[in-house]
CSV table of C-alpha atoms in Angstrom, one decimal:
chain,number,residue,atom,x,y,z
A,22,UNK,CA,96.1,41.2,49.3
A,23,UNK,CA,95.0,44.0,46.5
A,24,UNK,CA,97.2,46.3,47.1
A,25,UNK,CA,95.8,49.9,45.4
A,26,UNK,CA,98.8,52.0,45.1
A,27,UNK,CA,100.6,49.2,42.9
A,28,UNK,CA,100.3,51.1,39.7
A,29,UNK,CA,101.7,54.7,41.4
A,30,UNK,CA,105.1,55.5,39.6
A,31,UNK,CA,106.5,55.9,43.2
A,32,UNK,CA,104.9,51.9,44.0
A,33,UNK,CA,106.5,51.0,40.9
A,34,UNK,CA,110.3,52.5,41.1
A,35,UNK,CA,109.9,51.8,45.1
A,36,UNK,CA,109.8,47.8,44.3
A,37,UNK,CA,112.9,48.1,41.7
A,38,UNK,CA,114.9,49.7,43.9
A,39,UNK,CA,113.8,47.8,46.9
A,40,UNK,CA,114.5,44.6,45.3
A,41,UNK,CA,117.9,45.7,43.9
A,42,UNK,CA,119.0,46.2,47.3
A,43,UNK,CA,116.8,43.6,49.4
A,44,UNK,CA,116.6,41.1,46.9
A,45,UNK,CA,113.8,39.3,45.1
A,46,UNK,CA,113.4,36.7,47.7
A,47,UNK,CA,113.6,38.8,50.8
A,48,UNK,CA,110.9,41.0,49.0
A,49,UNK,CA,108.8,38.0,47.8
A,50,UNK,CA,109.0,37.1,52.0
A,51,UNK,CA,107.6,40.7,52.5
A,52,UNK,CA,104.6,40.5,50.3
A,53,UNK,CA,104.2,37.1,50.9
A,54,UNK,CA,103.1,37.7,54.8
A,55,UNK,CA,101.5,40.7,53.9
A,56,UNK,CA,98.1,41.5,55.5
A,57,UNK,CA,95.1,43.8,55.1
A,58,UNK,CA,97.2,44.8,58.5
A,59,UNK,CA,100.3,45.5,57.5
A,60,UNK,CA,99.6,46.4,53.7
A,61,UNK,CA,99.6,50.2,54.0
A,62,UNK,CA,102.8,50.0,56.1
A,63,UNK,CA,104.5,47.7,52.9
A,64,UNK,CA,103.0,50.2,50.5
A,65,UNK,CA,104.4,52.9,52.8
A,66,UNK,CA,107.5,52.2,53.0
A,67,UNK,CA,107.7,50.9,49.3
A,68,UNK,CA,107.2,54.3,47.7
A,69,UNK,CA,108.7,56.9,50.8
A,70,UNK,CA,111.9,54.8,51.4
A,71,UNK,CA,112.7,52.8,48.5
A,72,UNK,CA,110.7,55.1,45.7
A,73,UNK,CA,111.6,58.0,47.2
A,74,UNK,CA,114.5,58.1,49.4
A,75,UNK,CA,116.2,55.4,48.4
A,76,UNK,CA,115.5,56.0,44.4
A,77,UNK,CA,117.0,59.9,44.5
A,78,UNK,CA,119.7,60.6,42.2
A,79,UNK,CA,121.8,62.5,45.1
A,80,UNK,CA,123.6,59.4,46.9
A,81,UNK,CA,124.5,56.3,45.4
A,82,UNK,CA,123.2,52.8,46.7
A,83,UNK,CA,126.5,52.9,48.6
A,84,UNK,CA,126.3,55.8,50.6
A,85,UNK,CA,122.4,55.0,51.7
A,86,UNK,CA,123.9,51.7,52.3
A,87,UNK,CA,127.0,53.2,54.9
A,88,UNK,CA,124.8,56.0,56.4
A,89,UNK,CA,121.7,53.3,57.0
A,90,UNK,CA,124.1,51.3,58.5
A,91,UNK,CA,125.3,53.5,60.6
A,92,UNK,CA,122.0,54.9,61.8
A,93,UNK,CA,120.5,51.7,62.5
A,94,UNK,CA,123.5,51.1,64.8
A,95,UNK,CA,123.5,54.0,66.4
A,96,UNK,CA,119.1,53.5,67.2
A,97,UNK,CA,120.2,49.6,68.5
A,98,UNK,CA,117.8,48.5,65.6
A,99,UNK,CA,120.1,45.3,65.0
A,100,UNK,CA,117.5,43.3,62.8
A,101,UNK,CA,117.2,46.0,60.3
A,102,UNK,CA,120.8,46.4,60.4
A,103,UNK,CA,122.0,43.0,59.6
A,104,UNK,CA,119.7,42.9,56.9
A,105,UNK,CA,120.7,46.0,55.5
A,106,UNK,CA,124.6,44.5,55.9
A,107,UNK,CA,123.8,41.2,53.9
A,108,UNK,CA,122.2,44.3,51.2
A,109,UNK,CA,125.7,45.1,50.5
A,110,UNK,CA,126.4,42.6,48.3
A,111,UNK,CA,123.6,44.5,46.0
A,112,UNK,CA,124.8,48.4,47.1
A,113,UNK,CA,128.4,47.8,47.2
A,114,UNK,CA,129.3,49.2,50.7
A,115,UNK,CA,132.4,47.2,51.3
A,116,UNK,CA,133.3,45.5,54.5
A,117,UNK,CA,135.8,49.1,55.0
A,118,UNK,CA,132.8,51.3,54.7
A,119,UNK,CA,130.9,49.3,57.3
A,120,UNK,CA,133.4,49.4,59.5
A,121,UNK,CA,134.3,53.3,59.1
A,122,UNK,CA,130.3,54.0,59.8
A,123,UNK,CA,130.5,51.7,63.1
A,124,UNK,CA,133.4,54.1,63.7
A,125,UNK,CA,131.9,57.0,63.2
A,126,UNK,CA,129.0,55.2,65.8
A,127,UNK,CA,131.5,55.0,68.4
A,128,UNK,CA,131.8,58.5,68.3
A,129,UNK,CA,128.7,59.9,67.6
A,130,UNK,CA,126.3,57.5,69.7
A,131,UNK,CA,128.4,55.5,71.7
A,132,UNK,CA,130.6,53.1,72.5
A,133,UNK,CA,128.5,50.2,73.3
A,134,UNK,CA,126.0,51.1,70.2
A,135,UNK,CA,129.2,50.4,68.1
A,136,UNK,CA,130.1,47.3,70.1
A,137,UNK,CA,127.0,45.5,69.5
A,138,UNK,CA,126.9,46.4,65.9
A,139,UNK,CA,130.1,45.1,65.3
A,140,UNK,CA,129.1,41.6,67.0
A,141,UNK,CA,126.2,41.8,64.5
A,142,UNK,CA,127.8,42.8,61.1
A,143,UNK,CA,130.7,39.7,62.2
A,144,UNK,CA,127.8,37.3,62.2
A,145,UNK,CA,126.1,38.8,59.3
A,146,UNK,CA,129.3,38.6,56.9
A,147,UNK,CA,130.4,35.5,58.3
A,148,UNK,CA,126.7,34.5,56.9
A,149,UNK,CA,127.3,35.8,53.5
A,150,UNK,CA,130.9,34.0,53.5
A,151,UNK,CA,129.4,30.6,53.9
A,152,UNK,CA,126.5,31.2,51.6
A,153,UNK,CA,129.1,32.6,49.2
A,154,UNK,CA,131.1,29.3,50.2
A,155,UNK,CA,128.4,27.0,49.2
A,156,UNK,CA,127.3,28.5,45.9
A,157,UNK,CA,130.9,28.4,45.1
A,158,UNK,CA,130.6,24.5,46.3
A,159,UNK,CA,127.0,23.9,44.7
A,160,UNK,CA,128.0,26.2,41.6
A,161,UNK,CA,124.1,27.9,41.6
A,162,UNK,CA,122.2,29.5,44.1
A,163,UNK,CA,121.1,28.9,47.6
A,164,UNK,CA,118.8,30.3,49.6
């Protein structure tokens, strides 16, 4: 799909960042599937979230990563939130940071918000271990 808003400076820094974080290949499964549909919505979130939010010079890639997190949790978006866990390889939130923002979801939106968030960021690191496990194995890249 052409997509029009590819040479906007916010387009452009949007896909840097989003691919630091996200990953080539994840992104290259985004625009892959992309649609006349769903191509506003890509470019969208592209330059608001990743050129804009995600790209300002107050927070580091960390903090977005512990306070997405945590807010994904606490809105029971688990699909979004497991990928944003398997991101922290790329931000470097740390296993501890996750699980002082699923704390702080406890608190702040519940109980079973936190509960189910924790089952999902177990599955997602125990993921990344394996993966991790068979690069070390394979000595290159899987995916």
């Amino acid at each position: 799909m052409a997509d029009s808003s590819a040479g906007s400076e916010r387009y452009r820094q949007g896909m840097v960042t989003r691919r630091a974080v996200l990953g080539d290949a994840h992104v290259d499964r985004a625009l892959e599937g992309e649609t006349d549909f769903d191509g506003p919505f890509q470019r969208f979130i592209t330059e608001g979230a990743w050129g804009t939010l995600w790209s300002g010079p107050n927070w580091t890639k960390r903090e977005r990563s512990m306070v997405t997190i945590a807010l994904l949790a606490a809105l029971g978006q688990y699909d979004e939130m497991a990928m944003h866990v398997r991101a922290t390889v790329n931000t470097g939130a740390t296993k501890d940071d996750i699980r002082e923002a699923l704390l702080h979801v406890a608190v702040y939106a519940g109980v079973p918000a936190a509960n189910h968030a924790f089952k999902i960021a177990k599955v997602a690191y125990a993921e990344m271990e394996a993966k991790q496990g068979a690069r070390n194995v394979a000595g290159g890249e899987i995916e």
